[in-house]
Amino acid sequence: MSAPSPAPVSTLAPWPYPRWIAHRGAGKLAPENTLAAFRLGAQHGYRMFECDAKLSADGVPFLMHDATLDRTTNAAQVLSTTASNTGGDHPWSALAQLDAGSWHSRTHAGEPLPTLENMARYCIANGFFLNIEIKPTPGAEEKTGQVVGEHAARLWQGQAVLPLFSSFQPEALAGARATAPHIPRALLLDTLRNGWLDLARQLGCVAIVCNHALWDAALVAQVHGAGLRALSYTVNDDWAAQRLIHLETDGIITDRVDFFSPATP
Ligand code: G3P
Ligand code: MG
């Protein structure tokens, strides 16, 4: 009689990133996706930041969440626009003139939009970690992934810890894999779409970043059992953070850099 097969052992690779990740730099406490926000998050002790990256019309990766420029810049006042006002409609030379801070507060008036290169320099110089959410202008998914991948591969060349790419758009992750196969990728999920785990595997992902409410013990076990890490967005309540820590998930993206201490184990 042969010996019983051993129970499956999780093959989780080492994870170099801290548990706590500051959403868009410092959540809502500073203008999102700006250097000012990163500096504020760092003042609160955060060592890893999430940001949203897309392309200008001439292919410069820069930080912005929304498809359009209107909520977080003064583009409507200073750029001559036609029907559309997306970040992808304008060259970087025009986007670089925008005020991305006044919408938030007078303190931040004149804060510029940063390029991905600006943020890479800041993070590398300070030993900080970056989660680059690839947030393409609609229709530019694969191209955005490719270009962000090219830039990140160049900017982080020779660094011990690379950034973590993430996206809700599989095409963007495929694009990033084409130009930067060595930079780790995570699939973002708002819901457990059909075939999500197969998709993550096909894309060679190392992590799933979920809407935090989706995690339960069975899902964590499934993801860890597949060799992937389990991260959550956007966690702003103590009860939710405690639940995720108890579930032994691996990363928490929060707006509340003033409330959660990143020193919490
Ligand atoms: O990357 C996690 C989180 O930022 C995803 O949602 O809309 O805030 O970019 P959103
Ligand atoms: Mg994001």
PDB file of C-alpha atoms and ligand atoms in Angstrom:
ATOM      1  CA  MET A   1       0.000   0.000   0.000  1.00  0.00           C
ATOM      2  CA  SER A   2       1.436   3.387  -0.998  1.00  0.00           C
ATOM      3  CA  ALA A   3       1.786   6.227   1.450  1.00  0.00           C
ATOM      4  CA  PRO A   4      -0.981   8.843   1.371  1.00  0.00           C
ATOM      5  CA  SER A   5      -0.242  11.898  -0.777  1.00  0.00           C
ATOM      6  CA  PRO A   6       0.951  14.866   1.216  1.00  0.00           C
ATOM      7  CA  ALA A   7      -1.482  17.727   1.645  1.00  0.00           C
ATOM      8  CA  PRO A   8      -0.976  20.495  -0.937  1.00  0.00           C
ATOM      9  CA  VAL A   9       1.522  23.051   0.290  1.00  0.00           C
ATOM     10  CA  SER A  10       1.100  26.683  -0.626  1.00  0.00           C
ATOM     11  CA  THR A  11       3.945  27.878  -2.798  1.00  0.00           C
ATOM     12  CA  LEU A  12       3.845  31.532  -1.933  1.00  0.00           C
ATOM     13  CA  ALA A  13       6.915  33.361  -3.147  1.00  0.00           C
ATOM     14  CA  PRO A  14       8.530  35.921  -0.826  1.00  0.00           C
ATOM     15  CA  TRP A  15       6.620  39.201  -0.815  1.00  0.00           C
ATOM     16  CA  PRO A  16       8.844  42.260  -0.574  1.00  0.00           C
ATOM     17  CA  TYR A  17       6.120  44.869  -0.095  1.00  0.00           C
ATOM     18  CA  PRO A  18       4.760  46.314   3.160  1.00  0.00           C
ATOM     19  CA  ARG A  19       1.203  45.519   4.251  1.00  0.00           C
ATOM     20  CA  TRP A  20       0.032  49.139   4.302  1.00  0.00           C
ATOM     21  CA  ILE A  21      -0.295  51.100   1.065  1.00  0.00           C
ATOM     22  CA  ALA A  22      -1.333  54.743   0.815  1.00  0.00           C
ATOM     23  CA  HIS A  23      -4.066  55.151  -1.810  1.00  0.00           C
ATOM     24  CA  ARG A  24      -3.263  57.821  -4.413  1.00  0.00           C
ATOM     25  CA  GLY A  25      -0.462  59.039  -2.124  1.00  0.00           C
ATOM     26  CA  ALA A  26      -2.412  60.184   0.905  1.00  0.00           C
ATOM     27  CA  GLY A  27      -6.063  59.414   0.188  1.00  0.00           C
ATOM     28  CA  LYS A  28      -8.135  62.573   0.402  1.00  0.00           C
ATOM     29  CA  LEU A  29      -5.771  64.557   2.634  1.00  0.00           C
ATOM     30  CA  ALA A  30      -3.842  66.047  -0.282  1.00  0.00           C
ATOM     31  CA  PRO A  31      -4.509  66.304  -4.019  1.00  0.00           C
ATOM     32  CA  GLU A  32      -4.543  62.706  -5.197  1.00  0.00           C
ATOM     33  CA  ASN A  33      -1.741  61.336  -7.362  1.00  0.00           C
ATOM     34  CA  THR A  34       0.604  64.274  -6.760  1.00  0.00           C
ATOM     35  CA  LEU A  35       4.032  64.497  -5.221  1.00  0.00           C
ATOM     36  CA  ALA A  36       2.496  66.550  -2.391  1.00  0.00           C
ATOM     37  CA  ALA A  37       0.269  63.580  -1.571  1.00  0.00           C
ATOM     38  CA  PHE A  38       3.180  61.157  -1.567  1.00  0.00           C
ATOM     39  CA  ARG A  39       5.138  63.443   0.742  1.00  0.00           C
ATOM     40  CA  LEU A  40       2.199  63.632   3.136  1.00  0.00           C
ATOM     41  CA  GLY A  41       1.751  59.864   3.090  1.00  0.00           C
ATOM     42  CA  ALA A  42       5.454  59.500   3.836  1.00  0.00           C
ATOM     43  CA  GLN A  43       5.132  61.949   6.752  1.00  0.00           C
ATOM     44  CA  HIS A  44       2.546  59.562   8.191  1.00  0.00           C
ATOM     45  CA  GLY A  45       5.073  56.743   7.969  1.00  0.00           C
ATOM     46  CA  TYR A  46       3.859  55.058   4.790  1.00  0.00           C
ATOM     47  CA  ARG A  47       6.513  53.385   2.662  1.00  0.00           C
ATOM     48  CA  MET A  48       4.336  52.142  -0.190  1.00  0.00           C
ATOM     49  CA  PHE A  49       1.998  54.142  -2.387  1.00  0.00           C
ATOM     50  CA  GLU A  50      -0.689  53.346  -4.915  1.00  0.00           C
ATOM     51  CA  CYS A  51      -1.075  55.630  -7.925  1.00  0.00           C
ATOM     52  CA  ASP A  52      -3.019  55.688 -11.180  1.00  0.00           C
ATOM     53  CA  ALA A  53      -1.071  56.031 -14.437  1.00  0.00           C
ATOM     54  CA  LYS A  54      -2.214  56.845 -17.966  1.00  0.00           C
ATOM     55  CA  LEU A  55      -0.698  58.344 -21.150  1.00  0.00           C
ATOM     56  CA  SER A  56      -0.661  61.832 -22.606  1.00  0.00           C
ATOM     57  CA  ALA A  57      -1.410  62.172 -26.320  1.00  0.00           C
ATOM     58  CA  ASP A  58       2.317  61.946 -27.049  1.00  0.00           C
ATOM     59  CA  GLY A  59       2.827  58.878 -24.879  1.00  0.00           C
ATOM     60  CA  VAL A  60       4.166  60.277 -21.608  1.00  0.00           C
ATOM     61  CA  PRO A  61       2.968  58.237 -18.587  1.00  0.00           C
ATOM     62  CA  PHE A  62       1.560  60.568 -15.939  1.00  0.00           C
ATOM     63  CA  LEU A  63      -0.543  60.231 -12.808  1.00  0.00           C
ATOM     64  CA  MET A  64      -4.295  60.723 -12.884  1.00  0.00           C
ATOM     65  CA  HIS A  65      -7.282  58.711 -11.760  1.00  0.00           C
ATOM     66  CA  ASP A  66     -10.166  59.941 -13.877  1.00  0.00           C
ATOM     67  CA  ALA A  67     -10.500  59.525 -17.627  1.00  0.00           C
ATOM     68  CA  THR A  68     -11.179  63.255 -17.900  1.00  0.00           C
ATOM     69  CA  LEU A  69      -9.097  66.115 -16.577  1.00  0.00           C
ATOM     70  CA  ASP A  70     -11.955  68.146 -15.172  1.00  0.00           C
ATOM     71  CA  ARG A  71     -12.341  67.017 -11.538  1.00  0.00           C
ATOM     72  CA  THR A  72      -8.707  67.285 -10.492  1.00  0.00           C
ATOM     73  CA  THR A  73      -7.223  70.007 -12.706  1.00  0.00           C
ATOM     74  CA  ASN A  74      -8.028  73.433 -14.133  1.00  0.00           C
ATOM     75  CA  ALA A  75      -7.986  72.077 -17.697  1.00  0.00           C
ATOM     76  CA  ALA A  76     -11.453  73.427 -18.463  1.00  0.00           C
ATOM     77  CA  GLN A  77     -10.188  76.955 -17.856  1.00  0.00           C
ATOM     78  CA  VAL A  78      -6.812  76.825 -19.537  1.00  0.00           C
ATOM     79  CA  LEU A  79      -6.865  74.212 -22.309  1.00  0.00           C
ATOM     80  CA  SER A  80      -8.689  74.763 -25.562  1.00  0.00           C
ATOM     81  CA  THR A  81     -10.826  71.665 -25.797  1.00  0.00           C
ATOM     82  CA  THR A  82     -13.312  70.319 -28.260  1.00  0.00           C
ATOM     83  CA  ALA A  83     -15.780  67.619 -27.319  1.00  0.00           C
ATOM     84  CA  SER A  84     -13.436  65.424 -25.299  1.00  0.00           C
ATOM     85  CA  ASN A  85     -11.200  66.360 -22.418  1.00  0.00           C
ATOM     86  CA  THR A  86      -9.387  63.190 -21.520  1.00  0.00           C
ATOM     87  CA  GLY A  87      -5.780  63.039 -20.427  1.00  0.00           C
ATOM     88  CA  GLY A  88      -5.046  61.191 -23.654  1.00  0.00           C
ATOM     89  CA  ASP A  89      -6.226  64.141 -25.784  1.00  0.00           C
ATOM     90  CA  HIS A  90      -3.404  66.496 -24.841  1.00  0.00           C
ATOM     91  CA  PRO A  91       0.386  66.426 -25.205  1.00  0.00           C
ATOM     92  CA  TRP A  92       2.460  66.402 -22.052  1.00  0.00           C
ATOM     93  CA  SER A  93       3.648  69.962 -22.784  1.00  0.00           C
ATOM     94  CA  ALA A  94       0.041  71.118 -22.221  1.00  0.00           C
ATOM     95  CA  LEU A  95      -0.714  68.817 -19.278  1.00  0.00           C
ATOM     96  CA  ALA A  96       2.458  69.987 -17.531  1.00  0.00           C
ATOM     97  CA  GLN A  97       0.985  73.510 -17.327  1.00  0.00           C
ATOM     98  CA  LEU A  98      -2.096  72.435 -15.384  1.00  0.00           C
ATOM     99  CA  ASP A  99      -2.858  73.164 -11.749  1.00  0.00           C
ATOM    100  CA  ALA A 100      -3.674  69.820 -10.118  1.00  0.00           C
ATOM    101  CA  GLY A 101      -3.876  71.177  -6.568  1.00  0.00           C
ATOM    102  CA  SER A 102      -6.324  74.109  -6.414  1.00  0.00           C
ATOM    103  CA  TRP A 103      -9.375  71.839  -6.705  1.00  0.00           C
ATOM    104  CA  HIS A 104      -8.338  70.327  -3.370  1.00  0.00           C
ATOM    105  CA  SER A 105      -7.307  73.340  -1.284  1.00  0.00           C
ATOM    106  CA  ARG A 106      -5.507  76.688  -1.410  1.00  0.00           C
ATOM    107  CA  THR A 107      -2.556  75.078   0.362  1.00  0.00           C
ATOM    108  CA  HIS A 108      -1.910  73.038  -2.744  1.00  0.00           C
ATOM    109  CA  ALA A 109      -2.582  75.682  -5.417  1.00  0.00           C
ATOM    110  CA  GLY A 110      -0.228  75.262  -8.352  1.00  0.00           C
ATOM    111  CA  GLU A 111       0.678  71.655  -7.604  1.00  0.00           C
ATOM    112  CA  PRO A 112       1.615  70.104 -10.970  1.00  0.00           C
ATOM    113  CA  LEU A 113       0.606  66.783 -12.445  1.00  0.00           C
ATOM    114  CA  PRO A 114       3.531  64.393 -12.000  1.00  0.00           C
ATOM    115  CA  THR A 115       4.956  62.082 -14.598  1.00  0.00           C
ATOM    116  CA  LEU A 116       5.572  58.467 -13.679  1.00  0.00           C
ATOM    117  CA  GLU A 117       9.252  59.357 -13.914  1.00  0.00           C
ATOM    118  CA  ASN A 118       8.860  62.027 -11.213  1.00  0.00           C
ATOM    119  CA  MET A 119       7.310  59.462  -8.887  1.00  0.00           C
ATOM    120  CA  ALA A 120       9.870  56.801  -9.709  1.00  0.00           C
ATOM    121  CA  ARG A 121      12.666  59.202  -8.768  1.00  0.00           C
ATOM    122  CA  TYR A 122      10.963  60.129  -5.501  1.00  0.00           C
ATOM    123  CA  CYS A 123      10.286  56.511  -4.537  1.00  0.00           C
ATOM    124  CA  ILE A 124      13.709  55.186  -5.483  1.00  0.00           C
ATOM    125  CA  ALA A 125      15.567  58.026  -3.736  1.00  0.00           C
ATOM    126  CA  ASN A 126      13.637  57.359  -0.520  1.00  0.00           C
ATOM    127  CA  GLY A 127      13.504  53.572  -0.649  1.00  0.00           C
ATOM    128  CA  PHE A 128       9.716  53.618  -1.082  1.00  0.00           C
ATOM    129  CA  PHE A 129       7.622  51.016  -2.908  1.00  0.00           C
ATOM    130  CA  LEU A 130       5.121  51.821  -5.631  1.00  0.00           C
ATOM    131  CA  ASN A 131       1.953  50.128  -6.826  1.00  0.00           C
ATOM    132  CA  ILE A 132       1.321  51.484 -10.320  1.00  0.00           C
ATOM    133  CA  GLU A 133      -2.310  50.990 -11.230  1.00  0.00           C
ATOM    134  CA  ILE A 134      -2.422  51.146 -15.019  1.00  0.00           C
ATOM    135  CA  LYS A 135      -5.562  53.198 -15.638  1.00  0.00           C
ATOM    136  CA  PRO A 136      -5.775  53.650 -19.404  1.00  0.00           C
ATOM    137  CA  THR A 137      -7.756  56.270 -21.226  1.00  0.00           C
ATOM    138  CA  PRO A 138     -10.574  54.109 -22.672  1.00  0.00           C
ATOM    139  CA  GLY A 139      -9.462  52.576 -25.949  1.00  0.00           C
ATOM    140  CA  ALA A 140      -5.747  52.753 -25.105  1.00  0.00           C
ATOM    141  CA  GLU A 141      -5.539  49.756 -22.781  1.00  0.00           C
ATOM    142  CA  GLU A 142      -2.812  47.655 -24.366  1.00  0.00           C
ATOM    143  CA  LYS A 143      -0.718  50.635 -25.499  1.00  0.00           C
ATOM    144  CA  THR A 144      -0.822  52.147 -22.013  1.00  0.00           C
ATOM    145  CA  GLY A 145       0.363  48.881 -20.495  1.00  0.00           C
ATOM    146  CA  GLN A 146       3.180  48.628 -23.028  1.00  0.00           C
ATOM    147  CA  VAL A 147       4.418  52.181 -22.529  1.00  0.00           C
ATOM    148  CA  VAL A 148       4.114  52.120 -18.736  1.00  0.00           C
ATOM    149  CA  GLY A 149       6.027  48.824 -18.822  1.00  0.00           C
ATOM    150  CA  GLU A 150       8.811  50.314 -20.973  1.00  0.00           C
ATOM    151  CA  HIS A 151       9.184  53.333 -18.710  1.00  0.00           C
ATOM    152  CA  ALA A 152       9.076  51.361 -15.471  1.00  0.00           C
ATOM    153  CA  ALA A 153      11.651  48.863 -16.733  1.00  0.00           C
ATOM    154  CA  ARG A 154      14.002  51.756 -17.533  1.00  0.00           C
ATOM    155  CA  LEU A 155      13.331  53.756 -14.371  1.00  0.00           C
ATOM    156  CA  TRP A 156      13.710  50.859 -11.922  1.00  0.00           C
ATOM    157  CA  GLN A 157      16.588  49.184 -13.763  1.00  0.00           C
ATOM    158  CA  GLY A 158      18.978  47.651 -11.221  1.00  0.00           C
ATOM    159  CA  GLN A 159      16.706  48.302  -8.223  1.00  0.00           C
ATOM    160  CA  ALA A 160      16.348  45.515  -5.665  1.00  0.00           C
ATOM    161  CA  VAL A 161      12.565  45.917  -5.379  1.00  0.00           C
ATOM    162  CA  LEU A 162      10.476  46.633  -8.448  1.00  0.00           C
ATOM    163  CA  PRO A 163       7.112  48.361  -8.566  1.00  0.00           C
ATOM    164  CA  LEU A 164       3.919  46.307  -8.574  1.00  0.00           C
ATOM    165  CA  PHE A 165       1.684  46.805 -11.608  1.00  0.00           C
ATOM    166  CA  SER A 166      -2.063  46.388 -11.231  1.00  0.00           C
ATOM    167  CA  SER A 167      -5.058  46.959 -13.469  1.00  0.00           C
ATOM    168  CA  PHE A 168      -8.729  46.213 -13.863  1.00  0.00           C
ATOM    169  CA  GLN A 169      -7.977  45.917 -17.596  1.00  0.00           C
ATOM    170  CA  PRO A 170      -6.455  42.570 -18.678  1.00  0.00           C
ATOM    171  CA  GLU A 171      -5.246  44.172 -21.930  1.00  0.00           C
ATOM    172  CA  ALA A 172      -3.209  46.667 -19.931  1.00  0.00           C
ATOM    173  CA  LEU A 173      -1.553  43.905 -17.902  1.00  0.00           C
ATOM    174  CA  ALA A 174      -0.824  41.977 -21.110  1.00  0.00           C
ATOM    175  CA  GLY A 175       0.769  45.108 -22.570  1.00  0.00           C
ATOM    176  CA  ALA A 176       2.925  45.570 -19.466  1.00  0.00           C
ATOM    177  CA  ARG A 177       3.988  41.942 -19.576  1.00  0.00           C
ATOM    178  CA  ALA A 178       5.072  42.379 -23.220  1.00  0.00           C
ATOM    179  CA  THR A 179       7.516  45.186 -22.408  1.00  0.00           C
ATOM    180  CA  ALA A 180       8.369  44.468 -18.744  1.00  0.00           C
ATOM    181  CA  PRO A 181       7.836  40.757 -18.117  1.00  0.00           C
ATOM    182  CA  HIS A 182      10.031  40.886 -14.982  1.00  0.00           C
ATOM    183  CA  ILE A 183       7.894  43.502 -13.198  1.00  0.00           C
ATOM    184  CA  PRO A 184       5.216  41.799 -11.080  1.00  0.00           C
ATOM    185  CA  ARG A 185       1.553  42.161 -11.977  1.00  0.00           C
ATOM    186  CA  ALA A 186      -1.707  42.017 -10.039  1.00  0.00           C
ATOM    187  CA  LEU A 187      -5.256  41.673 -11.324  1.00  0.00           C
ATOM    188  CA  LEU A 188      -7.689  44.184  -9.834  1.00  0.00           C
ATOM    189  CA  LEU A 189     -11.199  42.881  -9.228  1.00  0.00           C
ATOM    190  CA  ASP A 190     -14.281  44.817  -8.264  1.00  0.00           C
ATOM    191  CA  THR A 191     -16.338  41.610  -8.465  1.00  0.00           C
ATOM    192  CA  LEU A 192     -15.362  37.975  -8.950  1.00  0.00           C
ATOM    193  CA  ARG A 193     -15.850  38.043 -12.708  1.00  0.00           C
ATOM    194  CA  ASN A 194     -16.179  34.744 -14.549  1.00  0.00           C
ATOM    195  CA  GLY A 195     -12.820  33.058 -14.988  1.00  0.00           C
ATOM    196  CA  TRP A 196     -10.946  35.507 -12.747  1.00  0.00           C
ATOM    197  CA  LEU A 197      -8.399  32.994 -11.476  1.00  0.00           C
ATOM    198  CA  ASP A 198      -7.654  31.583 -14.922  1.00  0.00           C
ATOM    199  CA  LEU A 199      -7.273  35.131 -16.184  1.00  0.00           C
ATOM    200  CA  ALA A 200      -4.822  35.994 -13.409  1.00  0.00           C
ATOM    201  CA  ARG A 201      -2.836  32.860 -14.202  1.00  0.00           C
ATOM    202  CA  GLN A 202      -2.828  33.568 -17.948  1.00  0.00           C
ATOM    203  CA  LEU A 203      -1.500  37.047 -17.256  1.00  0.00           C
ATOM    204  CA  GLY A 204       1.222  35.659 -14.989  1.00  0.00           C
ATOM    205  CA  CYS A 205      -0.039  37.651 -12.022  1.00  0.00           C
ATOM    206  CA  VAL A 206       1.486  37.396  -8.559  1.00  0.00           C
ATOM    207  CA  ALA A 207      -1.473  38.888  -6.700  1.00  0.00           C
ATOM    208  CA  ILE A 208      -5.191  39.625  -6.707  1.00  0.00           C
ATOM    209  CA  VAL A 209      -6.219  43.075  -5.499  1.00  0.00           C
ATOM    210  CA  CYS A 210      -9.907  42.917  -4.541  1.00  0.00           C
ATOM    211  CA  ASN A 211     -12.622  45.152  -3.350  1.00  0.00           C
ATOM    212  CA  HIS A 212     -12.054  44.315   0.330  1.00  0.00           C
ATOM    213  CA  ALA A 213     -15.616  43.112   0.929  1.00  0.00           C
ATOM    214  CA  LEU A 214     -15.034  40.149  -1.397  1.00  0.00           C
ATOM    215  CA  TRP A 215     -12.452  38.465   0.825  1.00  0.00           C
ATOM    216  CA  ASP A 216     -13.447  35.607   3.082  1.00  0.00           C
ATOM    217  CA  ALA A 217     -11.472  32.646   4.413  1.00  0.00           C
ATOM    218  CA  ALA A 218     -12.322  30.429   1.446  1.00  0.00           C
ATOM    219  CA  LEU A 219     -11.281  33.033  -1.106  1.00  0.00           C
ATOM    220  CA  VAL A 220      -8.025  33.781   0.713  1.00  0.00           C
ATOM    221  CA  ALA A 221      -7.277  30.043   0.832  1.00  0.00           C
ATOM    222  CA  GLN A 222      -8.049  29.703  -2.877  1.00  0.00           C
ATOM    223  CA  VAL A 223      -5.810  32.627  -3.830  1.00  0.00           C
ATOM    224  CA  HIS A 224      -2.950  31.644  -1.522  1.00  0.00           C
ATOM    225  CA  GLY A 225      -3.314  28.046  -2.666  1.00  0.00           C
ATOM    226  CA  ALA A 226      -2.831  29.246  -6.239  1.00  0.00           C
ATOM    227  CA  GLY A 227       0.422  30.889  -5.166  1.00  0.00           C
ATOM    228  CA  LEU A 228      -0.970  34.429  -5.361  1.00  0.00           C
ATOM    229  CA  ARG A 229      -1.025  37.173  -2.766  1.00  0.00           C
ATOM    230  CA  ALA A 230      -4.267  38.709  -1.500  1.00  0.00           C
ATOM    231  CA  LEU A 231      -4.564  42.500  -1.345  1.00  0.00           C
ATOM    232  CA  SER A 232      -7.496  44.857  -0.768  1.00  0.00           C
ATOM    233  CA  TYR A 233      -8.706  48.296  -1.764  1.00  0.00           C
ATOM    234  CA  THR A 234      -9.889  50.768  -0.416  1.00  0.00           C
ATOM    235  CA  VAL A 235     -10.002  50.083   3.319  1.00  0.00           C
ATOM    236  CA  ASN A 236     -10.960  53.064   5.465  1.00  0.00           C
ATOM    237  CA  ASP A 237     -12.665  51.486   8.504  1.00  0.00           C
ATOM    238  CA  ASP A 238     -10.998  49.795  11.445  1.00  0.00           C
ATOM    239  CA  TRP A 239     -13.408  46.855  11.486  1.00  0.00           C
ATOM    240  CA  ALA A 240     -12.629  46.146   7.828  1.00  0.00           C
ATOM    241  CA  ALA A 241      -8.877  46.327   8.373  1.00  0.00           C
ATOM    242  CA  GLN A 242      -9.087  44.033  11.411  1.00  0.00           C
ATOM    243  CA  ARG A 243     -11.094  41.523   9.370  1.00  0.00           C
ATOM    244  CA  LEU A 244      -8.505  41.508   6.580  1.00  0.00           C
ATOM    245  CA  ILE A 245      -5.600  41.131   9.015  1.00  0.00           C
ATOM    246  CA  HIS A 246      -7.423  38.264  10.733  1.00  0.00           C
ATOM    247  CA  LEU A 247      -7.920  36.624   7.318  1.00  0.00           C
ATOM    248  CA  GLU A 248      -4.133  36.838   6.827  1.00  0.00           C
ATOM    249  CA  THR A 249      -4.358  38.868   3.644  1.00  0.00           C
ATOM    250  CA  ASP A 250      -1.170  40.477   2.407  1.00  0.00           C
ATOM    251  CA  GLY A 251      -1.839  44.113   1.616  1.00  0.00           C
ATOM    252  CA  ILE A 252      -4.253  46.918   2.483  1.00  0.00           C
ATOM    253  CA  ILE A 253      -4.700  50.027   0.376  1.00  0.00           C
ATOM    254  CA  THR A 254      -6.144  52.889   2.411  1.00  0.00           C
ATOM    255  CA  ASP A 255      -7.065  56.549   2.140  1.00  0.00           C
ATOM    256  CA  ARG A 256      -6.786  56.925   5.925  1.00  0.00           C
ATOM    257  CA  VAL A 257      -3.075  57.516   6.308  1.00  0.00           C
ATOM    258  CA  ASP A 258      -3.923  59.702   9.298  1.00  0.00           C
ATOM    259  CA  PHE A 259      -5.808  56.886  11.034  1.00  0.00           C
ATOM    260  CA  PHE A 260      -4.021  53.604  10.294  1.00  0.00           C
ATOM    261  CA  SER A 261      -0.442  53.310  11.445  1.00  0.00           C
ATOM    262  CA  PRO A 262       1.649  51.468   8.877  1.00  0.00           C
ATOM    263  CA  ALA A 263       3.635  50.090  11.808  1.00  0.00           C
ATOM    264  CA  THR A 264       0.632  47.836  12.604  1.00  0.00           C
ATOM    265  CA  PRO A 265       1.931  44.305  12.006  1.00  0.00           C
TER     266      PRO A 265
HETATM  267  O1  G3P B   1      -5.655  50.211  -7.027  1.00  0.00           O
HETATM  268  C1  G3P B   1      -6.660  50.119  -6.093  1.00  0.00           C
HETATM  269  C2  G3P B   1      -7.705  51.194  -6.273  1.00  0.00           C
HETATM  270  O2  G3P B   1      -7.074  52.419  -6.502  1.00  0.00           O
HETATM  271  C3  G3P B   1      -8.635  50.875  -7.402  1.00  0.00           C
HETATM  272  O3  G3P B   1      -9.683  51.771  -7.531  1.00  0.00           O
HETATM  273  O4  G3P B   1     -10.811  53.670  -8.621  1.00  0.00           O
HETATM  274  O5  G3P B   1      -9.399  54.070  -6.626  1.00  0.00           O
HETATM  275  O6  G3P B   1      -8.348  53.496  -8.797  1.00  0.00           O
HETATM  276  P1  G3P B   1      -9.552  53.311  -7.904  1.00  0.00           P
HETATM  277 MG    MG B   2      -6.261  53.380  -8.227  1.00  0.00          MG
END
